[in-house]
mmCIF file with all atom_site columns, C-alpha atoms in Angstrom:
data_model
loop_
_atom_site.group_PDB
_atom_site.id
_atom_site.type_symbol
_atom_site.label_atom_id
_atom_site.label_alt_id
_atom_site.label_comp_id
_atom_site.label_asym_id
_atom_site.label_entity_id
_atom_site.label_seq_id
_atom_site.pdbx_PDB_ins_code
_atom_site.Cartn_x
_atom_site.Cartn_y
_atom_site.Cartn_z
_atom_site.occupancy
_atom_site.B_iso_or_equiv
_atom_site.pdbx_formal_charge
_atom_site.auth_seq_id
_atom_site.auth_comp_id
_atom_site.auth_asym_id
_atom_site.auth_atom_id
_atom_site.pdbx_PDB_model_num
ATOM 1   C CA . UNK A 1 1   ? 13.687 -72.375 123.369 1.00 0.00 ? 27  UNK A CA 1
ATOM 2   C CA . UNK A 1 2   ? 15.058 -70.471 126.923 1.00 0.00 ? 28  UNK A CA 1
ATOM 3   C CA . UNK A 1 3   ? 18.381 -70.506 124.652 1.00 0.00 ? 29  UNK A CA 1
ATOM 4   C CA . UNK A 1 4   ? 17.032 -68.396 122.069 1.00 0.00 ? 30  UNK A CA 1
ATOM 5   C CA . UNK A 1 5   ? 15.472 -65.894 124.501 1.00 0.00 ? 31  UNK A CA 1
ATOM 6   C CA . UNK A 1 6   ? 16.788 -62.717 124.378 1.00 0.00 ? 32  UNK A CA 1
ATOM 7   C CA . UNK A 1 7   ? 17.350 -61.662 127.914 1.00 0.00 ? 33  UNK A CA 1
ATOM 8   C CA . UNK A 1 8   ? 16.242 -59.193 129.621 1.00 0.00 ? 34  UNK A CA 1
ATOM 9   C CA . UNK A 1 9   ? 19.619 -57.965 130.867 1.00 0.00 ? 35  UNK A CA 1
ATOM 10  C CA . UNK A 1 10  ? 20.368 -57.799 126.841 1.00 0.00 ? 36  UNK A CA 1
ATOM 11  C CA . UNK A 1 11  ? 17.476 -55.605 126.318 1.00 0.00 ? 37  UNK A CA 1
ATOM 12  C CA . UNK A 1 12  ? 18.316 -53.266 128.945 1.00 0.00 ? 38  UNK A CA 1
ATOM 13  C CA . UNK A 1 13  ? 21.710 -52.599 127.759 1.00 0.00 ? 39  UNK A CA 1
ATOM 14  C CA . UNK A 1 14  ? 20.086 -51.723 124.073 1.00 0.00 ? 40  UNK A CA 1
ATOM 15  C CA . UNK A 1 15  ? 20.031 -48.390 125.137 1.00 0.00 ? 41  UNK A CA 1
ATOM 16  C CA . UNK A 1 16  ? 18.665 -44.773 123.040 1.00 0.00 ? 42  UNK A CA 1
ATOM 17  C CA . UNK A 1 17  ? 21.677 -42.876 122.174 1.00 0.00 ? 43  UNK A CA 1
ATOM 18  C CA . UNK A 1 18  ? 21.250 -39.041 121.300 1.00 0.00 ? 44  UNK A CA 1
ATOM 19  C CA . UNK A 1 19  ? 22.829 -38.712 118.113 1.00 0.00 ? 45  UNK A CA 1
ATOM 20  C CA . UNK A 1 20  ? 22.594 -35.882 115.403 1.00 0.00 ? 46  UNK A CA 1
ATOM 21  C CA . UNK A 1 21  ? 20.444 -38.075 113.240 1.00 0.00 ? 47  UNK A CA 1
ATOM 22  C CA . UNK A 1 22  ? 18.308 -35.454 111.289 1.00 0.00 ? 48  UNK A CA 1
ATOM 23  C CA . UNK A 1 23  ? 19.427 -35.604 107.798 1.00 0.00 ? 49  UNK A CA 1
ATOM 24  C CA . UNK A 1 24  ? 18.164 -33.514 104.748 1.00 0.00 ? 50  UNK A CA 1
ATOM 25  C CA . UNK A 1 25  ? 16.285 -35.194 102.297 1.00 0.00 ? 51  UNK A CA 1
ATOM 26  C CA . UNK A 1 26  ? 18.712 -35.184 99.654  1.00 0.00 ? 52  UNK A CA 1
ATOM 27  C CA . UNK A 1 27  ? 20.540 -37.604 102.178 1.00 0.00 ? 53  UNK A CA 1
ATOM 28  C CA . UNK A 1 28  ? 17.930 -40.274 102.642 1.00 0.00 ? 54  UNK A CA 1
ATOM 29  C CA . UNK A 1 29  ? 17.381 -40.261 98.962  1.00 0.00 ? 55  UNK A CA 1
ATOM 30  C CA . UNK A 1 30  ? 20.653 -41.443 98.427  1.00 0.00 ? 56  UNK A CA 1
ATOM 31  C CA . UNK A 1 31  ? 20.526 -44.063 101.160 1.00 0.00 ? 57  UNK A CA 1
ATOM 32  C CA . UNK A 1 32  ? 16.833 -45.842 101.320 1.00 0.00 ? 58  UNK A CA 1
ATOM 33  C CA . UNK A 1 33  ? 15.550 -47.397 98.612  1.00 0.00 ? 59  UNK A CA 1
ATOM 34  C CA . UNK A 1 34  ? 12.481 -45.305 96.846  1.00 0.00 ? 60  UNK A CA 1
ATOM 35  C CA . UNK A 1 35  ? 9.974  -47.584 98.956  1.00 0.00 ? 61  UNK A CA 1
ATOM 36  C CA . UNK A 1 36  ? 11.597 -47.296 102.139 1.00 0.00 ? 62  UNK A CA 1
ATOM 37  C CA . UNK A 1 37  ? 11.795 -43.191 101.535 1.00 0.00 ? 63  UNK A CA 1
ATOM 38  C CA . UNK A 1 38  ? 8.254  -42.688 100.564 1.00 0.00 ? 64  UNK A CA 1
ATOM 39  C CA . UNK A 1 39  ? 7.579  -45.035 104.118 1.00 0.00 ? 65  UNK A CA 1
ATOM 40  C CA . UNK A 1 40  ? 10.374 -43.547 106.079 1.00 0.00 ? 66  UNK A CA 1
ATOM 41  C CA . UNK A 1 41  ? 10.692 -39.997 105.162 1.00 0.00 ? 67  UNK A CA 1
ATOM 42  C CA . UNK A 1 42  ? 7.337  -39.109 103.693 1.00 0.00 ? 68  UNK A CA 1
ATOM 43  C CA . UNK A 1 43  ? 4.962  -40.904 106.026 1.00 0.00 ? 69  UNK A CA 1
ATOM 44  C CA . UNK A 1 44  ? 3.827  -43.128 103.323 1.00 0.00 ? 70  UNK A CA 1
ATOM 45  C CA . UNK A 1 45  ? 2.381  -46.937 104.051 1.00 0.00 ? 71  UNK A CA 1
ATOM 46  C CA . UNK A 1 46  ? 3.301  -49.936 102.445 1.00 0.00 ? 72  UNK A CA 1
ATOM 47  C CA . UNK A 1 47  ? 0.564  -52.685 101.269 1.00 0.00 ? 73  UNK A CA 1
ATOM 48  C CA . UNK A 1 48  ? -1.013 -54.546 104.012 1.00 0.00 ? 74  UNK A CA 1
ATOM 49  C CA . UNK A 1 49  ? 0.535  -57.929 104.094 1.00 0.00 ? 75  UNK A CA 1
ATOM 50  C CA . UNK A 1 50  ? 3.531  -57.292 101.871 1.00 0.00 ? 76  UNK A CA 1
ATOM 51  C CA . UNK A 1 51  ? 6.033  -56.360 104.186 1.00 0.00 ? 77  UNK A CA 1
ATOM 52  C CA . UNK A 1 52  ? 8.826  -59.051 104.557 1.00 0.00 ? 78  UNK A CA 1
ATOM 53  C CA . UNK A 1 53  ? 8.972  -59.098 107.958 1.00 0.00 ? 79  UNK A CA 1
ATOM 54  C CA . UNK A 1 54  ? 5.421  -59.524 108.189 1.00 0.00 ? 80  UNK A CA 1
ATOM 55  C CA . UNK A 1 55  ? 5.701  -63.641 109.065 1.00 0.00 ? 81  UNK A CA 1
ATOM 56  C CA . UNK A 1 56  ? 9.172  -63.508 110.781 1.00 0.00 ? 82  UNK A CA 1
ATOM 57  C CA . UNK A 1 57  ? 9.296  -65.678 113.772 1.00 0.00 ? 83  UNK A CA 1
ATOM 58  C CA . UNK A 1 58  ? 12.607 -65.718 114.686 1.00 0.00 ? 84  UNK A CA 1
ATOM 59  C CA . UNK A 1 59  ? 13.995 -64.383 117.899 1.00 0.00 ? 85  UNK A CA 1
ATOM 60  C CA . UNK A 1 60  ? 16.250 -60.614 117.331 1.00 0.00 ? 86  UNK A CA 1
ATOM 61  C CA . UNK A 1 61  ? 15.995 -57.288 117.414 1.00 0.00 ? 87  UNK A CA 1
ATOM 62  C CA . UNK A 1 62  ? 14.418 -55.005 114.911 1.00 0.00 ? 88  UNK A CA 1
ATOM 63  C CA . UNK A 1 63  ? 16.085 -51.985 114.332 1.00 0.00 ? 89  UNK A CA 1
ATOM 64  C CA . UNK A 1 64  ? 15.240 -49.007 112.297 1.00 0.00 ? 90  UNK A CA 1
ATOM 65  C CA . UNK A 1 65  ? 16.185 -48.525 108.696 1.00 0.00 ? 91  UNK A CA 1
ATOM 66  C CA . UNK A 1 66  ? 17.178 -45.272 108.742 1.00 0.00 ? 92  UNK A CA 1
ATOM 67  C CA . UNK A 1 67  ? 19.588 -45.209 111.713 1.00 0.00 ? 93  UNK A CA 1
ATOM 68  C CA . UNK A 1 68  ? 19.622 -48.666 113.193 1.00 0.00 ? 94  UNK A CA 1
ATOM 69  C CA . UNK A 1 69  ? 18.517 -47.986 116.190 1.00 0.00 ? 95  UNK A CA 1
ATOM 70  C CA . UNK A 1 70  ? 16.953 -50.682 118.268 1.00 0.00 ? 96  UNK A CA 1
ATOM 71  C CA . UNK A 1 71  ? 12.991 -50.326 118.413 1.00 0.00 ? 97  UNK A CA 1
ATOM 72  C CA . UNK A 1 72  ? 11.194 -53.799 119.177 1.00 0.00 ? 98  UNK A CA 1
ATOM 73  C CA . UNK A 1 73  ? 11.869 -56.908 119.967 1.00 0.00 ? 99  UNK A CA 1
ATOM 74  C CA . UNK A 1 74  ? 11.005 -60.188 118.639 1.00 0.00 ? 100 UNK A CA 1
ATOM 75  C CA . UNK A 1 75  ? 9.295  -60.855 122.593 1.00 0.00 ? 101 UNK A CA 1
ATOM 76  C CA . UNK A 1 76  ? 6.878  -58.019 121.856 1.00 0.00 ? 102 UNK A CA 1
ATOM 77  C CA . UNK A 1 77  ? 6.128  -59.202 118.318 1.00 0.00 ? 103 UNK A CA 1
ATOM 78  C CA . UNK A 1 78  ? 2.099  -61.259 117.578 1.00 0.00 ? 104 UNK A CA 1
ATOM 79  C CA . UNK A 1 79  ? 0.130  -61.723 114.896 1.00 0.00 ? 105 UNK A CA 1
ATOM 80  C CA . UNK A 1 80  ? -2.665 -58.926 115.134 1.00 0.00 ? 106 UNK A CA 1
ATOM 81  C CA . UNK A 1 81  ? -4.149 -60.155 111.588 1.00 0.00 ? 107 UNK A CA 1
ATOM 82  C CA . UNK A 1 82  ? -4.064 -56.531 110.562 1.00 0.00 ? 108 UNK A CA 1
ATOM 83  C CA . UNK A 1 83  ? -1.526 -57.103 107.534 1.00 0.00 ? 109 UNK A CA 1
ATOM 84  C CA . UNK A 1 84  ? 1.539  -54.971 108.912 1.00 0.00 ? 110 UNK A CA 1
ATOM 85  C CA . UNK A 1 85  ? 4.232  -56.476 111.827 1.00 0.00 ? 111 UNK A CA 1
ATOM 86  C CA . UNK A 1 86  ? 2.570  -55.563 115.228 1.00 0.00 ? 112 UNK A CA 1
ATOM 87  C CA . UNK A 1 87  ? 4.235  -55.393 118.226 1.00 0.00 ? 113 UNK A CA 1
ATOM 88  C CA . UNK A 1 88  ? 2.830  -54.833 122.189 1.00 0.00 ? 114 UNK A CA 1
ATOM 89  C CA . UNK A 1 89  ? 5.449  -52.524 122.882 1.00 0.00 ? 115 UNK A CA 1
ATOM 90  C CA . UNK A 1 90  ? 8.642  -50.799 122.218 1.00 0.00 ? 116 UNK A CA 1
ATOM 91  C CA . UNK A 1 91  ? 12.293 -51.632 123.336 1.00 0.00 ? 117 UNK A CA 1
ATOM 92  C CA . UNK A 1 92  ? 12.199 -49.247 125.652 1.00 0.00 ? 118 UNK A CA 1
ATOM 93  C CA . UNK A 1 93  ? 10.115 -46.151 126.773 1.00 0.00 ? 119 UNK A CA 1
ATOM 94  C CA . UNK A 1 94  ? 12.689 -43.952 124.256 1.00 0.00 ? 120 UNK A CA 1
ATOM 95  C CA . UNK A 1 95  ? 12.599 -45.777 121.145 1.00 0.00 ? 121 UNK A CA 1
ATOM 96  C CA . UNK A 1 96  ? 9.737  -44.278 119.712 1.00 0.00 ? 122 UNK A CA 1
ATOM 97  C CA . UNK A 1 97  ? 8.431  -41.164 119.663 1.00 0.00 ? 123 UNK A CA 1
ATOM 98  C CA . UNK A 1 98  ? 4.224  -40.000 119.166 1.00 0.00 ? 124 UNK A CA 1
ATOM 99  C CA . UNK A 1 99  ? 2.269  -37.803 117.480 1.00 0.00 ? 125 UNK A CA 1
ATOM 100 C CA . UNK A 1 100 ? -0.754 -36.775 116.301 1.00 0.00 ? 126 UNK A CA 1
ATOM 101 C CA . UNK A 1 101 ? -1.762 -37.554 112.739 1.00 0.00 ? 127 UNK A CA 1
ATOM 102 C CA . UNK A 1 102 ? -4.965 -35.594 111.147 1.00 0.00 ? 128 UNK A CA 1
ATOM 103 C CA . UNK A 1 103 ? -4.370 -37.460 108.223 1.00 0.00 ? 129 UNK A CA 1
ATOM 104 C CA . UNK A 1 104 ? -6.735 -38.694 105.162 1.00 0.00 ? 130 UNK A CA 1
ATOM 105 C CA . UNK A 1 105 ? -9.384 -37.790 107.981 1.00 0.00 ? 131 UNK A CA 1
ATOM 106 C CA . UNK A 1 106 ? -9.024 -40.234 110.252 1.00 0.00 ? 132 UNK A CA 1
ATOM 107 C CA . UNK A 1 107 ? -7.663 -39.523 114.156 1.00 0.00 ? 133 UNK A CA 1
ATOM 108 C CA . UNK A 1 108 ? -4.071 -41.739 114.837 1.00 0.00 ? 134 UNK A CA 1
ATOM 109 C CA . UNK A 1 109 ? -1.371 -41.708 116.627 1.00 0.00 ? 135 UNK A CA 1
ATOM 110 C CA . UNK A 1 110 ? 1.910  -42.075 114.557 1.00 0.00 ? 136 UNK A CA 1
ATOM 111 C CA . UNK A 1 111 ? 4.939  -43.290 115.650 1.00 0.00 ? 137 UNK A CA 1
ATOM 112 C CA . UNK A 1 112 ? 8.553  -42.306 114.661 1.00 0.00 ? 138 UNK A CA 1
ATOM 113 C CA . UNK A 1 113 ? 12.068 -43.721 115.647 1.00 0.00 ? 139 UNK A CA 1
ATOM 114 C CA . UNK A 1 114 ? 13.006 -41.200 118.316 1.00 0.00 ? 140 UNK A CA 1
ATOM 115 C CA . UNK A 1 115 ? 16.502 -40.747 116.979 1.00 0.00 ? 141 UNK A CA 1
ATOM 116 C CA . UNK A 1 116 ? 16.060 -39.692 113.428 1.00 0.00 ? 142 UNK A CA 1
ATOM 117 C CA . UNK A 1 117 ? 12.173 -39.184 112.864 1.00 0.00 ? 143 UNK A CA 1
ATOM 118 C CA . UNK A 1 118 ? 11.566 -42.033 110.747 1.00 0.00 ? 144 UNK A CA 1
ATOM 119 C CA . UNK A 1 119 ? 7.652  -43.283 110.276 1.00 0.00 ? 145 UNK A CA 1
ATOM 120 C CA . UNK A 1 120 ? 7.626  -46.332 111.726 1.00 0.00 ? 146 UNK A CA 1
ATOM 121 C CA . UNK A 1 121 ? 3.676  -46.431 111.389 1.00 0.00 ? 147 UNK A CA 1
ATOM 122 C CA . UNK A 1 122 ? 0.396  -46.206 113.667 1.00 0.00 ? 148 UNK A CA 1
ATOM 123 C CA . UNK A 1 123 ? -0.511 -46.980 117.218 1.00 0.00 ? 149 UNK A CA 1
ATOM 124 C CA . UNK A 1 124 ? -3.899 -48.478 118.156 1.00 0.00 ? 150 UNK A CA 1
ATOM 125 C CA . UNK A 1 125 ? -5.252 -49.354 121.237 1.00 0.00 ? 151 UNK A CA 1
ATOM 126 C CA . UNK A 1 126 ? -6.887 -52.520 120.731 1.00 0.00 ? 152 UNK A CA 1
ATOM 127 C CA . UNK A 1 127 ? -3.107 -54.736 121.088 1.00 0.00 ? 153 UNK A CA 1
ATOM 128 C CA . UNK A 1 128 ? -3.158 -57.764 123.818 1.00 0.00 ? 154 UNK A CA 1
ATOM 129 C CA . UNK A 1 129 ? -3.918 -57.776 127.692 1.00 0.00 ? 155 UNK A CA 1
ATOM 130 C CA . UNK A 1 130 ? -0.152 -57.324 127.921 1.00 0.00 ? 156 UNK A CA 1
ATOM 131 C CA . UNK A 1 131 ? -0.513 -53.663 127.268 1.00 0.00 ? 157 UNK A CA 1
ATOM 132 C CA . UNK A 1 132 ? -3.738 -52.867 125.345 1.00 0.00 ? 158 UNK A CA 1
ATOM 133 C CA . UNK A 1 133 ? -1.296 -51.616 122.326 1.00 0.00 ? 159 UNK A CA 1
ATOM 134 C CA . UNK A 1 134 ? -1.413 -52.414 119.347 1.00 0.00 ? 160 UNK A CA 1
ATOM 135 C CA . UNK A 1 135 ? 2.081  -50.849 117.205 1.00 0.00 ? 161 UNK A CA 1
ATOM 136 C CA . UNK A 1 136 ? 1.599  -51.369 113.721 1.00 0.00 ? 162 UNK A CA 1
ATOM 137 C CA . UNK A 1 137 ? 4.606  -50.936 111.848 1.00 0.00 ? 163 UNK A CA 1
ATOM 138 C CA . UNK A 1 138 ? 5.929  -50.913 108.122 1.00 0.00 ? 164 UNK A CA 1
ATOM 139 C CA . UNK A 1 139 ? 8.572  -53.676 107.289 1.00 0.00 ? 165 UNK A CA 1
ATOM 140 C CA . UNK A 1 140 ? 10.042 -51.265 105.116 1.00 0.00 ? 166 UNK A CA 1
ATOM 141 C CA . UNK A 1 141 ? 10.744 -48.917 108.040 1.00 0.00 ? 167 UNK A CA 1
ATOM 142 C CA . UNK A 1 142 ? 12.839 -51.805 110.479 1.00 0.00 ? 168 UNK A CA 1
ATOM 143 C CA . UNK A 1 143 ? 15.771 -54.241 109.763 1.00 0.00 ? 169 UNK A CA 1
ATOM 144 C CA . UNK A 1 144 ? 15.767 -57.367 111.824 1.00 0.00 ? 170 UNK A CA 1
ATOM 145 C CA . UNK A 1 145 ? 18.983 -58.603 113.440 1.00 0.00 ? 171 UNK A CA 1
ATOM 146 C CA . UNK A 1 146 ? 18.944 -61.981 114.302 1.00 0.00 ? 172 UNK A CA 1
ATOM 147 C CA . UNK A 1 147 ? 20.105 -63.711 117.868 1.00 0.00 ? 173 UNK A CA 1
#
């Protein structure tokens, strides 16, 4: 429904604020839950087709765990079929930030929530015709606010 839309004029004004956001360890221990730290803080992945937010259809904003900053939106979200929420595209161009990943011999980009670091998960380029991207992303790293 047009109702339910989130607006474009909304997701403009969800804007990246620089905050000091870098935490020790010892201080996400203490506030993620043991799967959402080994996901989060240790670059860890959860079980494809697990995550809770996997399915979700309704219309929001999903933010990240660690700091609740706004990352995707429910307009980017699709069903990729690859197990993990997939989205075309970010919130906005400083959401997320890339890297390189070497890892378990394969050659990835990662992403991370641009404010405090967090693995969010894995960027592919085989997404829609929207964008050609594919973002991949743990459940376990985002919290979804409803509209």
């Amino acid at each position: 429904m047009v109702s339910e839309a989130i607006s474009k004029k909304e997701i403009e004004r969800v804007k990246f604020e620089s905050k000091d956001l870098h935490k020790p360890d010892e201080y996400w221990r203490e506030h993620l839950t043991e799967e959402a730290f080994y996901v989060c803080r240790q670059q860890g992945t959860e079980p494809p087709y697990s995550g809770k937010l996997l399915h979700n259809k309704d219309t929001g904003l999903y933010h990240c765990t660690c700091c609740q900053t706004a990352l995707f939106s429910s307009e980017n979200k699709y069903d990729s079929g690859c197990g993990w929420p997939s989205f075309d595209a970010p919130i906005n161009e400083q959401a997320v930030r890339f890297l390189d990943d070497f890892s378990h011999g394969m050659v990835r980009t990662e992403i991370q929530c641009a404010a405090c670091d967090s693995h969010l998960g894995h960027v592919f380029e085989d997404g829609p015709k929207t964008t050609g991207l594919r973002f991949c992303v743990n459940s376990v790293s985002l919290i979804f606010n409803k509209k």
